[in-house]
Amino acid sequence: MIEIVNYFDGIKYISGFGGDNYQDADLFQKENISLLKTSFSLNKYSQLTDNFIPGLSIMDALFNIGAHDIRELI
């Protein structure tokens, strides 16, 4: 991620808290990149299962409910 931010001359990287499992905050600091952590709320949508499975990619929502309904979720 640091290489990508540097490639685009970025100064900030926004990550979910799951990034704590694989990101080293000290490396971002050494590269003068602010590592911002945010918490995302998950809106449920219709899936092919009886129980909602959270945290899947946008592709799951696209295939299950389509682009129009994704706009409504957002």
mmCIF file with all atom_site columns, C-alpha atoms in Angstrom:
data_model
loop_
_atom_site.group_PDB
_atom_site.id
_atom_site.type_symbol
_atom_site.label_atom_id
_atom_site.label_alt_id
_atom_site.label_comp_id
_atom_site.label_asym_id
_atom_site.label_entity_id
_atom_site.label_seq_id
_atom_site.pdbx_PDB_ins_code
_atom_site.Cartn_x
_atom_site.Cartn_y
_atom_site.Cartn_z
_atom_site.occupancy
_atom_site.B_iso_or_equiv
_atom_site.pdbx_formal_charge
_atom_site.auth_seq_id
_atom_site.auth_comp_id
_atom_site.auth_asym_id
_atom_site.auth_atom_id
_atom_site.pdbx_PDB_model_num
ATOM 1  C CA . MET A 1 1  ? 0.000   0.000   0.000  1.00 0.00 ? 1  MET A CA 1
ATOM 2  C CA . ILE A 1 2  ? 2.864   2.336   0.776  1.00 0.00 ? 2  ILE A CA 1
ATOM 3  C CA . GLU A 1 3  ? 4.277   1.871   -2.718 1.00 0.00 ? 3  GLU A CA 1
ATOM 4  C CA . ILE A 1 4  ? 0.913   2.695   -4.259 1.00 0.00 ? 4  ILE A CA 1
ATOM 5  C CA . VAL A 1 5  ? 0.464   5.828   -2.123 1.00 0.00 ? 5  VAL A CA 1
ATOM 6  C CA . ASN A 1 6  ? 4.006   6.945   -2.984 1.00 0.00 ? 6  ASN A CA 1
ATOM 7  C CA . TYR A 1 7  ? 3.462   6.249   -6.695 1.00 0.00 ? 7  TYR A CA 1
ATOM 8  C CA . PHE A 1 8  ? 0.554   8.707   -6.705 1.00 0.00 ? 8  PHE A CA 1
ATOM 9  C CA . ASP A 1 9  ? 2.407   11.200  -4.467 1.00 0.00 ? 9  ASP A CA 1
ATOM 10 C CA . GLY A 1 10 ? -0.207  10.612  -1.782 1.00 0.00 ? 10 GLY A CA 1
ATOM 11 C CA . ILE A 1 11 ? 0.111   11.716  1.816  1.00 0.00 ? 11 ILE A CA 1
ATOM 12 C CA . LYS A 1 12 ? -2.772  9.753   3.411  1.00 0.00 ? 12 LYS A CA 1
ATOM 13 C CA . TYR A 1 13 ? -4.049  6.198   3.357  1.00 0.00 ? 13 TYR A CA 1
ATOM 14 C CA . ILE A 1 14 ? -7.516  5.313   4.642  1.00 0.00 ? 14 ILE A CA 1
ATOM 15 C CA . SER A 1 15 ? -7.868  1.819   6.042  1.00 0.00 ? 15 SER A CA 1
ATOM 16 C CA . GLY A 1 16 ? -10.414 -0.189  7.949  1.00 0.00 ? 16 GLY A CA 1
ATOM 17 C CA . PHE A 1 17 ? -9.443  -1.564  11.335 1.00 0.00 ? 17 PHE A CA 1
ATOM 18 C CA . GLY A 1 18 ? -8.844  -4.965  9.727  1.00 0.00 ? 18 GLY A CA 1
ATOM 19 C CA . GLY A 1 19 ? -5.652  -3.470  8.301  1.00 0.00 ? 19 GLY A CA 1
ATOM 20 C CA . ASP A 1 20 ? -4.124  -3.774  11.760 1.00 0.00 ? 20 ASP A CA 1
ATOM 21 C CA . ASN A 1 21 ? -3.666  -7.445  10.927 1.00 0.00 ? 21 ASN A CA 1
ATOM 22 C CA . TYR A 1 22 ? -1.200  -6.742  8.100  1.00 0.00 ? 22 TYR A CA 1
ATOM 23 C CA . GLN A 1 23 ? -0.159  -3.073  8.079  1.00 0.00 ? 23 GLN A CA 1
ATOM 24 C CA . ASP A 1 24 ? 2.803   -1.691  9.989  1.00 0.00 ? 24 ASP A CA 1
ATOM 25 C CA . ALA A 1 25 ? 1.924   1.833   11.142 1.00 0.00 ? 25 ALA A CA 1
ATOM 26 C CA . ASP A 1 26 ? 5.613   2.618   11.747 1.00 0.00 ? 26 ASP A CA 1
ATOM 27 C CA . LEU A 1 27 ? 6.404   2.043   8.053  1.00 0.00 ? 27 LEU A CA 1
ATOM 28 C CA . PHE A 1 28 ? 3.698   4.500   7.025  1.00 0.00 ? 28 PHE A CA 1
ATOM 29 C CA . GLN A 1 29 ? 5.070   7.047   9.491  1.00 0.00 ? 29 GLN A CA 1
ATOM 30 C CA . LYS A 1 30 ? 8.631   6.605   8.150  1.00 0.00 ? 30 LYS A CA 1
ATOM 31 C CA . GLU A 1 31 ? 7.293   7.395   4.657  1.00 0.00 ? 31 GLU A CA 1
ATOM 32 C CA . ASN A 1 32 ? 5.424   10.468  5.978  1.00 0.00 ? 32 ASN A CA 1
ATOM 33 C CA . ILE A 1 33 ? 2.062   8.923   5.090  1.00 0.00 ? 33 ILE A CA 1
ATOM 34 C CA . SER A 1 34 ? -0.826  9.472   7.481  1.00 0.00 ? 34 SER A CA 1
ATOM 35 C CA . LEU A 1 35 ? -2.548  6.162   8.186  1.00 0.00 ? 35 LEU A CA 1
ATOM 36 C CA . LEU A 1 36 ? -6.193  6.922   8.879  1.00 0.00 ? 36 LEU A CA 1
ATOM 37 C CA . LYS A 1 37 ? -8.407  4.199   10.269 1.00 0.00 ? 37 LYS A CA 1
ATOM 38 C CA . THR A 1 38 ? -12.124 4.208   9.875  1.00 0.00 ? 38 THR A CA 1
ATOM 39 C CA . SER A 1 39 ? -14.916 1.907   10.797 1.00 0.00 ? 39 SER A CA 1
ATOM 40 C CA . PHE A 1 40 ? -17.429 1.081   8.115  1.00 0.00 ? 40 PHE A CA 1
ATOM 41 C CA . SER A 1 41 ? -21.034 0.234   8.843  1.00 0.00 ? 41 SER A CA 1
ATOM 42 C CA . LEU A 1 42 ? -22.381 -2.712  6.925  1.00 0.00 ? 42 LEU A CA 1
ATOM 43 C CA . ASN A 1 43 ? -25.815 -2.455  5.396  1.00 0.00 ? 43 ASN A CA 1
ATOM 44 C CA . LYS A 1 44 ? -27.531 -5.787  4.864  1.00 0.00 ? 44 LYS A CA 1
ATOM 45 C CA . TYR A 1 45 ? -28.737 -6.693  1.407  1.00 0.00 ? 45 TYR A CA 1
ATOM 46 C CA . SER A 1 46 ? -30.354 -9.751  -0.123 1.00 0.00 ? 46 SER A CA 1
ATOM 47 C CA . GLN A 1 47 ? -27.928 -12.620 -0.699 1.00 0.00 ? 47 GLN A CA 1
ATOM 48 C CA . LEU A 1 48 ? -28.478 -16.156 -1.943 1.00 0.00 ? 48 LEU A CA 1
ATOM 49 C CA . THR A 1 49 ? -28.185 -17.515 1.604  1.00 0.00 ? 49 THR A CA 1
ATOM 50 C CA . ASP A 1 50 ? -30.639 -17.337 4.497  1.00 0.00 ? 50 ASP A CA 1
ATOM 51 C CA . ASN A 1 51 ? -28.036 -15.739 6.771  1.00 0.00 ? 51 ASN A CA 1
ATOM 52 C CA . PHE A 1 52 ? -26.381 -12.472 5.716  1.00 0.00 ? 52 PHE A CA 1
ATOM 53 C CA . ILE A 1 53 ? -22.616 -12.849 5.273  1.00 0.00 ? 53 ILE A CA 1
ATOM 54 C CA . PRO A 1 54 ? -20.990 -9.475  6.026  1.00 0.00 ? 54 PRO A CA 1
ATOM 55 C CA . GLY A 1 55 ? -17.668 -8.150  4.775  1.00 0.00 ? 55 GLY A CA 1
ATOM 56 C CA . LEU A 1 56 ? -17.748 -9.529  1.251  1.00 0.00 ? 56 LEU A CA 1
ATOM 57 C CA . SER A 1 57 ? -16.606 -7.459  -1.703 1.00 0.00 ? 57 SER A CA 1
ATOM 58 C CA . ILE A 1 58 ? -18.709 -5.013  -3.668 1.00 0.00 ? 58 ILE A CA 1
ATOM 59 C CA . MET A 1 59 ? -18.844 -7.713  -6.334 1.00 0.00 ? 59 MET A CA 1
ATOM 60 C CA . ASP A 1 60 ? -21.072 -9.820  -4.084 1.00 0.00 ? 60 ASP A CA 1
ATOM 61 C CA . ALA A 1 61 ? -23.556 -6.976  -3.752 1.00 0.00 ? 61 ALA A CA 1
ATOM 62 C CA . LEU A 1 62 ? -23.384 -6.249  -7.483 1.00 0.00 ? 62 LEU A CA 1
ATOM 63 C CA . PHE A 1 63 ? -24.208 -9.830  -8.416 1.00 0.00 ? 63 PHE A CA 1
ATOM 64 C CA . ASN A 1 64 ? -26.916 -10.170 -5.757 1.00 0.00 ? 64 ASN A CA 1
ATOM 65 C CA . ILE A 1 65 ? -28.791 -6.863  -5.990 1.00 0.00 ? 65 ILE A CA 1
ATOM 66 C CA . GLY A 1 66 ? -27.407 -4.930  -8.974 1.00 0.00 ? 66 GLY A CA 1
ATOM 67 C CA . ALA A 1 67 ? -25.908 -1.479  -9.420 1.00 0.00 ? 67 ALA A CA 1
ATOM 68 C CA . HIS A 1 68 ? -29.125 0.478   -8.852 1.00 0.00 ? 68 HIS A CA 1
ATOM 69 C CA . ASP A 1 69 ? -29.765 -1.060  -5.435 1.00 0.00 ? 69 ASP A CA 1
ATOM 70 C CA . ILE A 1 70 ? -26.113 -0.643  -4.447 1.00 0.00 ? 70 ILE A CA 1
ATOM 71 C CA . ARG A 1 71 ? -26.551 3.097   -4.955 1.00 0.00 ? 71 ARG A CA 1
ATOM 72 C CA . GLU A 1 72 ? -29.487 2.943   -2.543 1.00 0.00 ? 72 GLU A CA 1
ATOM 73 C CA . LEU A 1 73 ? -27.364 1.120   0.046  1.00 0.00 ? 73 LEU A CA 1
ATOM 74 C CA . ILE A 1 74 ? -24.654 3.740   -0.128 1.00 0.00 ? 74 ILE A CA 1
#
